Amino acid sequence: MHFCGPAGFDDAVLLKSDGLATYHLASVVDDHLMGITHVLRGEEWLVSTPKHRALFNAFGWQAPEYAHLPLLMNPDGSKLSKRNRDGPVQAYVDAGYLPQALVNYAALLGWHPGGEDEVLTLRELERSFSLTRLSRAKSVVSRDRLDWLNRQHLRRALTDPDAAHALSFQAAREVAGRMSAATNAESKIDPDGVLHALRMCADRLTFTHELFDAAPYLFVHPDLASAAATSTIAKVPPELRLPLLQAAAAALVDDKPASAEAWTGFAKQVAHAASAQPKHAMLALRFALTGQASGPKIPELLAFFPPAETRQRIARAIESLSQ
């Protein structure tokens, strides 16, 4: 963009009567003293650029390169503004958004990496950032898009040992807090177990603090009288419900924890023993273990619970159906 020279702007006030510098003078001096080489700022400052360049020239200093970014807008079309308490970063952190998701999202406001992949780490953003890919269109701050990015970064973090370790302790505190509030007693949760739960439920989580609501049955016994539980067991023929659960209890001969792979054929084994279909065995096991019709796969659940816990849950289900 070209400007027509000093005659093209007004005679700006640089020093107030009390001796304090206005923004125009203060920002120029500050940028010079800090050795700023590039200034990226909102497009509302575009009209002030000639004044700032003139001040740099008057001082005999090298002016930085300027780039002006499109404004950030709310979904209703209003301008994002700190005066209206719009979007303080701490509010997003307090809501559970991961730092890497916030950085990723902020970079995509008014800029595009040029490829199809928009889930980027800070290092990847550093390598791919270019002023030539800045957009001239205003950017709408979309919570839905930020939520999507947080889900992607949460899944990535759960595959990184260091990040997953930190997330497990954070989620353990959150789950313990929910359980303590529900039981009016202090609860202690094993972070390793919570990490296992996070990985099982990652596809259904936007934030770690959603874990307890997404899968409360991983931490407390399910309510077998709930609507979800009764509708789950109702899909199993009445004459097969107890035989399936009794066959499952009988098949639990090993008290040693096993991997999900080792449990792959368990439902078929139970179905065969009860002369039932595998789908009915899986529903009976879901009823006993979770009280829900859907959720993590049966082998994953069996690998998550200690054998004694699985045995206890099946016994509770048998008792519930025997009444």
PDB file of C-alpha atoms in Angstrom:
ATOM      1  CA  MET A   1       0.000   0.000   0.000  1.00  0.00           C
ATOM      2  CA  HIS A   2       1.270   3.459  -0.877  1.00  0.00           C
ATOM      3  CA  PHE A   3       0.762   6.684   1.077  1.00  0.00           C
ATOM      4  CA  CYS A   4       0.948  10.212  -0.281  1.00  0.00           C
ATOM      5  CA  GLY A   5       3.480  11.551   2.235  1.00  0.00           C
ATOM      6  CA  PRO A   6       3.260  13.845   5.283  1.00  0.00           C
ATOM      7  CA  ALA A   7       0.604  15.987   3.627  1.00  0.00           C
ATOM      8  CA  GLY A   8      -1.674  12.987   3.719  1.00  0.00           C
ATOM      9  CA  PHE A   9      -2.195  12.928   7.498  1.00  0.00           C
ATOM     10  CA  ASP A  10      -3.117  15.401  10.195  1.00  0.00           C
ATOM     11  CA  ASP A  11      -0.763  17.206  12.567  1.00  0.00           C
ATOM     12  CA  ALA A  12      -0.851  14.591  15.325  1.00  0.00           C
ATOM     13  CA  VAL A  13      -0.295  15.386  18.993  1.00  0.00           C
ATOM     14  CA  LEU A  14       2.865  13.564  20.171  1.00  0.00           C
ATOM     15  CA  LEU A  15       3.239  14.948  23.690  1.00  0.00           C
ATOM     16  CA  LYS A  16       0.387  15.879  25.978  1.00  0.00           C
ATOM     17  CA  SER A  17       0.422  19.029  28.065  1.00  0.00           C
ATOM     18  CA  ASP A  18       1.448  16.980  31.102  1.00  0.00           C
ATOM     19  CA  GLY A  19       4.526  15.725  29.244  1.00  0.00           C
ATOM     20  CA  LEU A  20       3.252  12.180  28.661  1.00  0.00           C
ATOM     21  CA  ALA A  21       3.779  10.729  25.190  1.00  0.00           C
ATOM     22  CA  THR A  22       0.781   9.684  23.110  1.00  0.00           C
ATOM     23  CA  TYR A  23       0.632   6.210  21.572  1.00  0.00           C
ATOM     24  CA  HIS A  24       2.084   7.401  18.248  1.00  0.00           C
ATOM     25  CA  LEU A  25       5.342   8.614  19.805  1.00  0.00           C
ATOM     26  CA  ALA A  26       5.563   6.008  22.567  1.00  0.00           C
ATOM     27  CA  SER A  27       5.080   3.024  20.239  1.00  0.00           C
ATOM     28  CA  VAL A  28       7.732   4.276  17.796  1.00  0.00           C
ATOM     29  CA  VAL A  29      10.323   4.857  20.519  1.00  0.00           C
ATOM     30  CA  ASP A  30       9.447   1.553  22.191  1.00  0.00           C
ATOM     31  CA  ASP A  31       9.756  -0.421  18.925  1.00  0.00           C
ATOM     32  CA  HIS A  32      13.123   1.165  18.199  1.00  0.00           C
ATOM     33  CA  LEU A  33      14.555   0.533  21.646  1.00  0.00           C
ATOM     34  CA  MET A  34      13.429  -3.116  21.560  1.00  0.00           C
ATOM     35  CA  GLY A  35      14.855  -3.666  18.078  1.00  0.00           C
ATOM     36  CA  ILE A  36      11.485  -4.626  16.596  1.00  0.00           C
ATOM     37  CA  THR A  37      11.843  -5.607  12.946  1.00  0.00           C
ATOM     38  CA  HIS A  38       8.253  -6.609  12.107  1.00  0.00           C
ATOM     39  CA  VAL A  39       4.986  -5.243  13.443  1.00  0.00           C
ATOM     40  CA  LEU A  40       1.773  -7.243  12.943  1.00  0.00           C
ATOM     41  CA  ARG A  41      -1.260  -5.387  14.172  1.00  0.00           C
ATOM     42  CA  GLY A  42      -4.971  -4.908  13.531  1.00  0.00           C
ATOM     43  CA  GLU A  43      -6.124  -3.197  10.366  1.00  0.00           C
ATOM     44  CA  GLU A  44      -7.559  -0.274  12.359  1.00  0.00           C
ATOM     45  CA  TRP A  45      -3.944   0.930  12.755  1.00  0.00           C
ATOM     46  CA  LEU A  46      -3.389   1.072   9.018  1.00  0.00           C
ATOM     47  CA  VAL A  47      -4.295   4.777   8.854  1.00  0.00           C
ATOM     48  CA  SER A  48      -1.634   5.543  11.488  1.00  0.00           C
ATOM     49  CA  THR A  49       1.194   3.862   9.581  1.00  0.00           C
ATOM     50  CA  PRO A  50       2.244   7.039   7.664  1.00  0.00           C
ATOM     51  CA  LYS A  51       2.616   8.921  10.961  1.00  0.00           C
ATOM     52  CA  HIS A  52       4.717   6.174  12.473  1.00  0.00           C
ATOM     53  CA  ARG A  53       6.966   5.905   9.410  1.00  0.00           C
ATOM     54  CA  ALA A  54       7.397   9.694   9.411  1.00  0.00           C
ATOM     55  CA  LEU A  55       8.476   9.580  13.061  1.00  0.00           C
ATOM     56  CA  PHE A  56      11.033   6.842  12.353  1.00  0.00           C
ATOM     57  CA  ASN A  57      12.407   8.930   9.492  1.00  0.00           C
ATOM     58  CA  ALA A  58      12.519  12.068  11.670  1.00  0.00           C
ATOM     59  CA  PHE A  59      14.598  10.253  14.280  1.00  0.00           C
ATOM     60  CA  GLY A  60      16.826   8.740  11.614  1.00  0.00           C
ATOM     61  CA  TRP A  61      15.838   5.207  12.646  1.00  0.00           C
ATOM     62  CA  GLN A  62      15.115   2.164  10.499  1.00  0.00           C
ATOM     63  CA  ALA A  63      11.368   1.586  10.448  1.00  0.00           C
ATOM     64  CA  PRO A  64      10.096  -1.979  10.923  1.00  0.00           C
ATOM     65  CA  GLU A  65       8.071  -3.848   8.331  1.00  0.00           C
ATOM     66  CA  TYR A  66       4.333  -3.434   8.940  1.00  0.00           C
ATOM     67  CA  ALA A  67       1.581  -5.945   8.269  1.00  0.00           C
ATOM     68  CA  HIS A  68      -2.033  -5.270   9.152  1.00  0.00           C
ATOM     69  CA  LEU A  69      -4.332  -8.149  10.054  1.00  0.00           C
ATOM     70  CA  PRO A  70      -8.089  -8.428   9.581  1.00  0.00           C
ATOM     71  CA  LEU A  71     -10.210  -7.747  12.633  1.00  0.00           C
ATOM     72  CA  LEU A  72     -11.499 -10.545  14.821  1.00  0.00           C
ATOM     73  CA  MET A  73     -15.276 -10.715  14.918  1.00  0.00           C
ATOM     74  CA  ASN A  74     -17.870 -12.385  17.109  1.00  0.00           C
ATOM     75  CA  PRO A  75     -20.327 -14.752  15.393  1.00  0.00           C
ATOM     76  CA  ASP A  76     -22.951 -11.969  15.528  1.00  0.00           C
ATOM     77  CA  GLY A  77     -20.698  -9.694  13.462  1.00  0.00           C
ATOM     78  CA  SER A  78     -19.602  -7.431  16.314  1.00  0.00           C
ATOM     79  CA  LYS A  79     -15.927  -6.645  16.830  1.00  0.00           C
ATOM     80  CA  LEU A  80     -14.050  -8.715  19.390  1.00  0.00           C
ATOM     81  CA  SER A  81     -13.022  -6.261  22.099  1.00  0.00           C
ATOM     82  CA  LYS A  82     -11.363  -6.497  25.492  1.00  0.00           C
ATOM     83  CA  ARG A  83     -13.548  -3.590  26.564  1.00  0.00           C
ATOM     84  CA  ASN A  84     -16.514  -5.931  26.276  1.00  0.00           C
ATOM     85  CA  ARG A  85     -14.527  -8.688  28.021  1.00  0.00           C
ATOM     86  CA  ASP A  86     -14.531 -10.728  24.808  1.00  0.00           C
ATOM     87  CA  GLY A  87     -12.167 -13.654  24.670  1.00  0.00           C
ATOM     88  CA  PRO A  88      -9.619 -13.149  27.497  1.00  0.00           C
ATOM     89  CA  VAL A  89      -7.093 -15.951  27.066  1.00  0.00           C
ATOM     90  CA  GLN A  90      -7.264 -16.951  30.733  1.00  0.00           C
ATOM     91  CA  ALA A  91     -10.984 -17.645  30.372  1.00  0.00           C
ATOM     92  CA  TYR A  92     -10.218 -20.221  27.688  1.00  0.00           C
ATOM     93  CA  VAL A  93      -7.476 -21.785  29.814  1.00  0.00           C
ATOM     94  CA  ASP A  94      -9.836 -21.971  32.797  1.00  0.00           C
ATOM     95  CA  ALA A  95     -12.439 -23.645  30.566  1.00  0.00           C
ATOM     96  CA  GLY A  96      -9.992 -26.466  29.855  1.00  0.00           C
ATOM     97  CA  TYR A  97      -8.564 -25.607  26.452  1.00  0.00           C
ATOM     98  CA  LEU A  98      -5.036 -26.888  25.898  1.00  0.00           C
ATOM     99  CA  PRO A  99      -2.297 -24.273  25.289  1.00  0.00           C
ATOM    100  CA  GLN A 100      -1.283 -25.940  22.029  1.00  0.00           C
ATOM    101  CA  ALA A 101      -4.874 -25.789  20.774  1.00  0.00           C
ATOM    102  CA  LEU A 102      -5.158 -22.090  21.641  1.00  0.00           C
ATOM    103  CA  VAL A 103      -1.887 -21.264  19.859  1.00  0.00           C
ATOM    104  CA  ASN A 104      -2.962 -23.310  16.846  1.00  0.00           C
ATOM    105  CA  TYR A 105      -6.359 -21.599  16.723  1.00  0.00           C
ATOM    106  CA  ALA A 106      -4.964 -18.099  17.157  1.00  0.00           C
ATOM    107  CA  ALA A 107      -2.559 -18.681  14.253  1.00  0.00           C
ATOM    108  CA  LEU A 108      -5.435 -19.699  11.984  1.00  0.00           C
ATOM    109  CA  LEU A 109      -7.342 -16.483  12.601  1.00  0.00           C
ATOM    110  CA  GLY A 110      -6.540 -14.502   9.480  1.00  0.00           C
ATOM    111  CA  TRP A 111      -3.900 -16.937   8.189  1.00  0.00           C
ATOM    112  CA  HIS A 112      -3.837 -20.322   6.486  1.00  0.00           C
ATOM    113  CA  PRO A 113      -0.961 -22.820   6.294  1.00  0.00           C
ATOM    114  CA  GLY A 114      -1.638 -23.562   2.641  1.00  0.00           C
ATOM    115  CA  GLY A 115      -2.145 -27.323   3.037  1.00  0.00           C
ATOM    116  CA  GLU A 116      -5.044 -29.467   4.180  1.00  0.00           C
ATOM    117  CA  ASP A 117      -3.713 -30.126   7.683  1.00  0.00           C
ATOM    118  CA  GLU A 118      -4.710 -27.388  10.114  1.00  0.00           C
ATOM    119  CA  VAL A 119      -3.765 -29.244  13.312  1.00  0.00           C
ATOM    120  CA  LEU A 120      -0.288 -27.832  13.874  1.00  0.00           C
ATOM    121  CA  THR A 121       2.208 -27.632  16.704  1.00  0.00           C
ATOM    122  CA  LEU A 122       4.111 -24.449  17.498  1.00  0.00           C
ATOM    123  CA  ARG A 123       7.195 -25.790  15.694  1.00  0.00           C
ATOM    124  CA  GLU A 124       5.100 -26.616  12.633  1.00  0.00           C
ATOM    125  CA  LEU A 125       3.555 -23.145  12.713  1.00  0.00           C
ATOM    126  CA  GLU A 126       7.022 -21.576  12.897  1.00  0.00           C
ATOM    127  CA  ARG A 127       8.152 -23.514   9.826  1.00  0.00           C
ATOM    128  CA  SER A 128       5.093 -22.804   7.709  1.00  0.00           C
ATOM    129  CA  PHE A 129       4.177 -19.228   8.696  1.00  0.00           C
ATOM    130  CA  SER A 130       4.363 -16.665   5.915  1.00  0.00           C
ATOM    131  CA  LEU A 131       2.938 -13.176   5.588  1.00  0.00           C
ATOM    132  CA  THR A 132       1.893 -13.989   2.031  1.00  0.00           C
ATOM    133  CA  ARG A 133      -0.830 -16.305   3.379  1.00  0.00           C
ATOM    134  CA  LEU A 134      -2.520 -13.660   5.498  1.00  0.00           C
ATOM    135  CA  SER A 135      -6.177 -13.205   4.682  1.00  0.00           C
ATOM    136  CA  ARG A 136      -7.794  -9.855   3.925  1.00  0.00           C
ATOM    137  CA  ALA A 137     -11.179 -11.045   5.133  1.00  0.00           C
ATOM    138  CA  LYS A 138     -12.315 -10.536   8.715  1.00  0.00           C
ATOM    139  CA  SER A 139     -12.044 -13.630  10.902  1.00  0.00           C
ATOM    140  CA  VAL A 140     -14.944 -14.929  12.963  1.00  0.00           C
ATOM    141  CA  VAL A 141     -13.964 -16.396  16.324  1.00  0.00           C
ATOM    142  CA  SER A 142     -15.780 -19.737  16.267  1.00  0.00           C
ATOM    143  CA  ARG A 143     -15.978 -21.779  19.463  1.00  0.00           C
ATOM    144  CA  ASP A 144     -16.966 -24.838  17.409  1.00  0.00           C
ATOM    145  CA  ARG A 145     -13.712 -24.716  15.452  1.00  0.00           C
ATOM    146  CA  LEU A 146     -11.687 -24.209  18.628  1.00  0.00           C
ATOM    147  CA  ASP A 147     -13.456 -27.181  20.223  1.00  0.00           C
ATOM    148  CA  TRP A 148     -12.551 -29.329  17.216  1.00  0.00           C
ATOM    149  CA  LEU A 149      -8.901 -28.296  17.442  1.00  0.00           C
ATOM    150  CA  ASN A 150      -8.847 -29.019  21.168  1.00  0.00           C
ATOM    151  CA  ARG A 151     -10.156 -32.522  20.520  1.00  0.00           C
ATOM    152  CA  GLN A 152      -7.411 -33.139  17.966  1.00  0.00           C
ATOM    153  CA  HIS A 153      -4.657 -31.828  20.240  1.00  0.00           C
ATOM    154  CA  LEU A 154      -6.022 -33.796  23.198  1.00  0.00           C
ATOM    155  CA  ARG A 155      -5.770 -37.028  21.197  1.00  0.00           C
ATOM    156  CA  ARG A 156      -2.249 -36.143  20.112  1.00  0.00           C
ATOM    157  CA  ALA A 157      -1.209 -35.306  23.658  1.00  0.00           C
ATOM    158  CA  LEU A 158      -2.457 -38.668  24.920  1.00  0.00           C
ATOM    159  CA  THR A 159       0.044 -40.397  22.622  1.00  0.00           C
ATOM    160  CA  ASP A 160       2.973 -38.358  23.945  1.00  0.00           C
ATOM    161  CA  PRO A 161       4.370 -39.806  27.207  1.00  0.00           C
ATOM    162  CA  ASP A 162       5.242 -36.482  28.853  1.00  0.00           C
ATOM    163  CA  ALA A 163       2.041 -34.692  27.842  1.00  0.00           C
ATOM    164  CA  ALA A 164      -0.086 -37.711  28.732  1.00  0.00           C
ATOM    165  CA  HIS A 165       1.519 -37.898  32.175  1.00  0.00           C
ATOM    166  CA  ALA A 166       0.574 -34.286  32.920  1.00  0.00           C
ATOM    167  CA  LEU A 167      -2.955 -34.759  31.580  1.00  0.00           C
ATOM    168  CA  SER A 168      -3.483 -37.875  33.695  1.00  0.00           C
ATOM    169  CA  PHE A 169      -2.758 -36.006  36.933  1.00  0.00           C
ATOM    170  CA  GLN A 170      -4.973 -33.115  35.854  1.00  0.00           C
ATOM    171  CA  ALA A 171      -7.848 -35.429  34.956  1.00  0.00           C
ATOM    172  CA  ALA A 172      -7.366 -37.455  38.154  1.00  0.00           C
ATOM    173  CA  ARG A 173      -7.861 -34.270  40.201  1.00  0.00           C
ATOM    174  CA  GLU A 174     -10.974 -33.446  38.178  1.00  0.00           C
ATOM    175  CA  VAL A 175     -12.476 -36.927  38.578  1.00  0.00           C
ATOM    176  CA  ALA A 176     -11.648 -36.988  42.300  1.00  0.00           C
ATOM    177  CA  GLY A 177     -13.350 -33.624  42.705  1.00  0.00           C
ATOM    178  CA  ARG A 178     -16.508 -34.872  40.999  1.00  0.00           C
ATOM    179  CA  MET A 179     -16.570 -38.054  43.063  1.00  0.00           C
ATOM    180  CA  SER A 180     -15.976 -36.184  46.317  1.00  0.00           C
ATOM    181  CA  ALA A 181     -18.815 -33.802  45.511  1.00  0.00           C
ATOM    182  CA  ALA A 182     -21.142 -36.727  44.783  1.00  0.00           C
ATOM    183  CA  THR A 183     -20.238 -38.788  47.859  1.00  0.00           C
ATOM    184  CA  ASN A 184     -19.355 -36.026  50.344  1.00  0.00           C
ATOM    185  CA  ALA A 185     -16.125 -37.909  51.011  1.00  0.00           C
ATOM    186  CA  GLU A 186     -12.563 -37.435  49.877  1.00  0.00           C
ATOM    187  CA  SER A 187     -11.713 -39.527  46.825  1.00  0.00           C
ATOM    188  CA  LYS A 188      -8.289 -40.548  45.574  1.00  0.00           C
ATOM    189  CA  ILE A 189      -7.916 -41.589  41.962  1.00  0.00           C
ATOM    190  CA  ASP A 190      -4.975 -43.393  40.401  1.00  0.00           C
ATOM    191  CA  PRO A 191      -3.580 -41.220  37.552  1.00  0.00           C
ATOM    192  CA  ASP A 192      -2.496 -44.334  35.627  1.00  0.00           C
ATOM    193  CA  GLY A 193      -6.067 -45.606  35.618  1.00  0.00           C
ATOM    194  CA  VAL A 194      -7.328 -42.196  34.556  1.00  0.00           C
ATOM    195  CA  LEU A 195      -4.854 -42.118  31.675  1.00  0.00           C
ATOM    196  CA  HIS A 196      -6.176 -45.499  30.543  1.00  0.00           C
ATOM    197  CA  ALA A 197      -9.712 -44.076  30.742  1.00  0.00           C
ATOM    198  CA  LEU A 198      -8.755 -40.945  28.820  1.00  0.00           C
ATOM    199  CA  ARG A 199      -7.303 -43.002  25.990  1.00  0.00           C
ATOM    200  CA  MET A 200     -10.379 -45.225  25.864  1.00  0.00           C
ATOM    201  CA  CYS A 201     -12.739 -42.244  25.723  1.00  0.00           C
ATOM    202  CA  ALA A 202     -10.598 -39.813  23.690  1.00  0.00           C
ATOM    203  CA  ASP A 203     -12.962 -39.874  20.695  1.00  0.00           C
ATOM    204  CA  ARG A 204     -15.785 -38.557  22.887  1.00  0.00           C
ATOM    205  CA  LEU A 205     -13.883 -35.866  24.786  1.00  0.00           C
ATOM    206  CA  THR A 206     -13.224 -32.208  24.066  1.00  0.00           C
ATOM    207  CA  PHE A 207     -11.778 -31.545  27.540  1.00  0.00           C
ATOM    208  CA  THR A 208     -10.277 -33.747  30.231  1.00  0.00           C
ATOM    209  CA  HIS A 209     -12.879 -32.526  32.718  1.00  0.00           C
ATOM    210  CA  GLU A 210     -15.583 -34.208  30.620  1.00  0.00           C
ATOM    211  CA  LEU A 211     -14.248 -37.682  31.425  1.00  0.00           C
ATOM    212  CA  PHE A 212     -16.403 -38.354  34.471  1.00  0.00           C
ATOM    213  CA  ASP A 213     -19.615 -37.302  32.700  1.00  0.00           C
ATOM    214  CA  ALA A 214     -18.675 -39.228  29.557  1.00  0.00           C
ATOM    215  CA  ALA A 215     -17.958 -42.472  31.421  1.00  0.00           C
ATOM    216  CA  PRO A 216     -18.906 -42.337  35.118  1.00  0.00           C
ATOM    217  CA  TYR A 217     -19.137 -46.145  35.164  1.00  0.00           C
ATOM    218  CA  LEU A 218     -15.345 -46.323  34.892  1.00  0.00           C
ATOM    219  CA  PHE A 219     -15.096 -44.924  38.428  1.00  0.00           C
ATOM    220  CA  VAL A 220     -18.357 -45.848  40.195  1.00  0.00           C
ATOM    221  CA  HIS A 221     -20.739 -48.782  39.928  1.00  0.00           C
ATOM    222  CA  PRO A 222     -23.459 -48.220  37.339  1.00  0.00           C
ATOM    223  CA  ASP A 223     -27.074 -47.749  38.366  1.00  0.00           C
ATOM    224  CA  LEU A 224     -28.591 -50.963  37.029  1.00  0.00           C
ATOM    225  CA  ALA A 225     -32.099 -49.613  37.618  1.00  0.00           C
ATOM    226  CA  SER A 226     -31.561 -46.566  35.387  1.00  0.00           C
ATOM    227  CA  ALA A 227     -33.414 -46.115  32.123  1.00  0.00           C
ATOM    228  CA  ALA A 228     -30.190 -46.607  30.162  1.00  0.00           C
ATOM    229  CA  ALA A 229     -29.410 -49.873  31.942  1.00  0.00           C
ATOM    230  CA  THR A 230     -32.907 -51.326  31.697  1.00  0.00           C
ATOM    231  CA  SER A 231     -33.174 -50.460  28.007  1.00  0.00           C
ATOM    232  CA  THR A 232     -29.799 -52.142  27.422  1.00  0.00           C
ATOM    233  CA  ILE A 233     -30.694 -55.446  29.083  1.00  0.00           C
ATOM    234  CA  ALA A 234     -34.150 -55.335  27.470  1.00  0.00           C
ATOM    235  CA  LYS A 235     -32.446 -56.034  24.142  1.00  0.00           C
ATOM    236  CA  VAL A 236     -31.411 -59.450  25.465  1.00  0.00           C
ATOM    237  CA  PRO A 237     -34.077 -62.195  25.453  1.00  0.00           C
ATOM    238  CA  PRO A 238     -35.271 -62.686  29.060  1.00  0.00           C
ATOM    239  CA  GLU A 239     -34.410 -66.369  29.114  1.00  0.00           C
ATOM    240  CA  LEU A 240     -30.766 -65.592  28.192  1.00  0.00           C
ATOM    241  CA  ARG A 241     -29.984 -62.773  30.611  1.00  0.00           C
ATOM    242  CA  LEU A 242     -29.035 -64.772  33.700  1.00  0.00           C
ATOM    243  CA  PRO A 243     -27.390 -67.647  31.783  1.00  0.00           C
ATOM    244  CA  LEU A 244     -25.150 -65.176  29.941  1.00  0.00           C
ATOM    245  CA  LEU A 245     -24.046 -63.409  33.099  1.00  0.00           C
ATOM    246  CA  GLN A 246     -23.549 -66.690  34.926  1.00  0.00           C
ATOM    247  CA  ALA A 247     -21.452 -67.952  32.021  1.00  0.00           C
ATOM    248  CA  ALA A 248     -19.407 -64.740  32.152  1.00  0.00           C
ATOM    249  CA  ALA A 249     -18.807 -65.182  35.874  1.00  0.00           C
ATOM    250  CA  ALA A 250     -17.733 -68.770  35.345  1.00  0.00           C
ATOM    251  CA  ALA A 251     -15.369 -67.761  32.532  1.00  0.00           C
ATOM    252  CA  LEU A 252     -13.484 -65.336  34.792  1.00  0.00           C
ATOM    253  CA  VAL A 253     -10.970 -67.868  36.022  1.00  0.00           C
ATOM    254  CA  ASP A 254      -7.849 -65.696  35.852  1.00  0.00           C
ATOM    255  CA  ASP A 255      -7.325 -63.031  38.515  1.00  0.00           C
ATOM    256  CA  LYS A 256      -4.446 -61.457  36.625  1.00  0.00           C
ATOM    257  CA  PRO A 257      -5.100 -58.293  34.559  1.00  0.00           C
ATOM    258  CA  ALA A 258      -4.897 -58.858  30.810  1.00  0.00           C
ATOM    259  CA  SER A 259      -4.603 -56.666  27.745  1.00  0.00           C
ATOM    260  CA  ALA A 260      -7.600 -55.796  25.574  1.00  0.00           C
ATOM    261  CA  GLU A 261      -6.263 -58.158  22.910  1.00  0.00           C
ATOM    262  CA  ALA A 262      -6.377 -61.035  25.380  1.00  0.00           C
ATOM    263  CA  TRP A 263     -10.095 -60.360  26.001  1.00  0.00           C
ATOM    264  CA  THR A 264     -11.064 -60.228  22.321  1.00  0.00           C
ATOM    265  CA  GLY A 265     -12.825 -63.596  22.242  1.00  0.00           C
ATOM    266  CA  PHE A 266     -14.415 -63.407  25.698  1.00  0.00           C
ATOM    267  CA  ALA A 267     -17.910 -62.383  24.545  1.00  0.00           C
ATOM    268  CA  LYS A 268     -17.999 -65.209  21.984  1.00  0.00           C
ATOM    269  CA  GLN A 269     -16.853 -67.643  24.670  1.00  0.00           C
ATOM    270  CA  VAL A 270     -19.661 -66.501  26.963  1.00  0.00           C
ATOM    271  CA  ALA A 271     -22.212 -66.652  24.139  1.00  0.00           C
ATOM    272  CA  HIS A 272     -21.180 -70.189  23.253  1.00  0.00           C
ATOM    273  CA  ALA A 273     -21.441 -71.322  26.871  1.00  0.00           C
ATOM    274  CA  ALA A 274     -24.961 -69.893  27.150  1.00  0.00           C
ATOM    275  CA  SER A 275     -26.080 -71.021  23.666  1.00  0.00           C
ATOM    276  CA  ALA A 276     -26.674 -67.396  22.720  1.00  0.00           C
ATOM    277  CA  GLN A 277     -25.612 -64.957  20.046  1.00  0.00           C
ATOM    278  CA  PRO A 278     -22.434 -62.897  20.617  1.00  0.00           C
ATOM    279  CA  LYS A 279     -24.414 -59.640  20.336  1.00  0.00           C
ATOM    280  CA  HIS A 280     -26.548 -60.682  23.297  1.00  0.00           C
ATOM    281  CA  ALA A 281     -23.443 -61.588  25.288  1.00  0.00           C
ATOM    282  CA  MET A 282     -21.959 -58.160  24.605  1.00  0.00           C
ATOM    283  CA  LEU A 283     -25.180 -56.416  25.671  1.00  0.00           C
ATOM    284  CA  ALA A 284     -25.311 -58.452  28.885  1.00  0.00           C
ATOM    285  CA  LEU A 285     -21.703 -57.555  29.633  1.00  0.00           C
ATOM    286  CA  ARG A 286     -22.361 -53.875  28.893  1.00  0.00           C
ATOM    287  CA  PHE A 287     -25.327 -53.957  31.240  1.00  0.00           C
ATOM    288  CA  ALA A 288     -23.190 -55.421  34.026  1.00  0.00           C
ATOM    289  CA  LEU A 289     -20.055 -53.351  33.482  1.00  0.00           C
ATOM    290  CA  THR A 290     -21.410 -49.950  32.442  1.00  0.00           C
ATOM    291  CA  GLY A 291     -25.212 -49.848  32.507  1.00  0.00           C
ATOM    292  CA  GLN A 292     -25.004 -48.289  29.050  1.00  0.00           C
ATOM    293  CA  ALA A 293     -25.781 -49.566  25.534  1.00  0.00           C
ATOM    294  CA  SER A 294     -22.655 -47.980  24.053  1.00  0.00           C
ATOM    295  CA  GLY A 295     -19.173 -46.926  25.065  1.00  0.00           C
ATOM    296  CA  PRO A 296     -15.687 -48.404  24.926  1.00  0.00           C
ATOM    297  CA  LYS A 297     -15.369 -51.871  23.412  1.00  0.00           C
ATOM    298  CA  ILE A 298     -15.960 -54.838  25.705  1.00  0.00           C
ATOM    299  CA  PRO A 299     -12.319 -56.048  25.548  1.00  0.00           C
ATOM    300  CA  GLU A 300     -11.137 -52.536  26.505  1.00  0.00           C
ATOM    301  CA  LEU A 301     -13.502 -52.465  29.481  1.00  0.00           C
ATOM    302  CA  LEU A 302     -12.399 -55.905  30.652  1.00  0.00           C
ATOM    303  CA  ALA A 303      -8.768 -54.802  30.399  1.00  0.00           C
ATOM    304  CA  PHE A 304      -9.517 -51.590  32.302  1.00  0.00           C
ATOM    305  CA  PHE A 305     -11.221 -53.118  35.330  1.00  0.00           C
ATOM    306  CA  PRO A 306      -9.242 -55.317  37.729  1.00  0.00           C
ATOM    307  CA  PRO A 307     -10.582 -58.902  37.546  1.00  0.00           C
ATOM    308  CA  ALA A 308     -12.031 -58.604  41.054  1.00  0.00           C
ATOM    309  CA  GLU A 309     -13.965 -55.487  40.021  1.00  0.00           C
ATOM    310  CA  THR A 310     -15.320 -57.210  36.908  1.00  0.00           C
ATOM    311  CA  ARG A 311     -16.395 -60.179  39.011  1.00  0.00           C
ATOM    312  CA  GLN A 312     -18.148 -57.877  41.483  1.00  0.00           C
ATOM    313  CA  ARG A 313     -20.013 -55.993  38.768  1.00  0.00           C
ATOM    314  CA  ILE A 314     -21.226 -59.190  37.151  1.00  0.00           C
ATOM    315  CA  ALA A 315     -22.358 -60.442  40.561  1.00  0.00           C
ATOM    316  CA  ARG A 316     -24.306 -57.195  41.110  1.00  0.00           C
ATOM    317  CA  ALA A 317     -25.984 -57.629  37.731  1.00  0.00           C
ATOM    318  CA  ILE A 318     -26.936 -61.236  38.498  1.00  0.00           C
ATOM    319  CA  GLU A 319     -28.401 -60.135  41.821  1.00  0.00           C
ATOM    320  CA  SER A 320     -30.298 -57.312  40.123  1.00  0.00           C
ATOM    321  CA  LEU A 321     -31.869 -59.642  37.584  1.00  0.00           C
ATOM    322  CA  SER A 322     -32.665 -62.293  40.207  1.00  0.00           C
ATOM    323  CA  GLN A 323     -34.916 -60.000  42.220  1.00  0.00           C
TER     324      GLN A 323
END
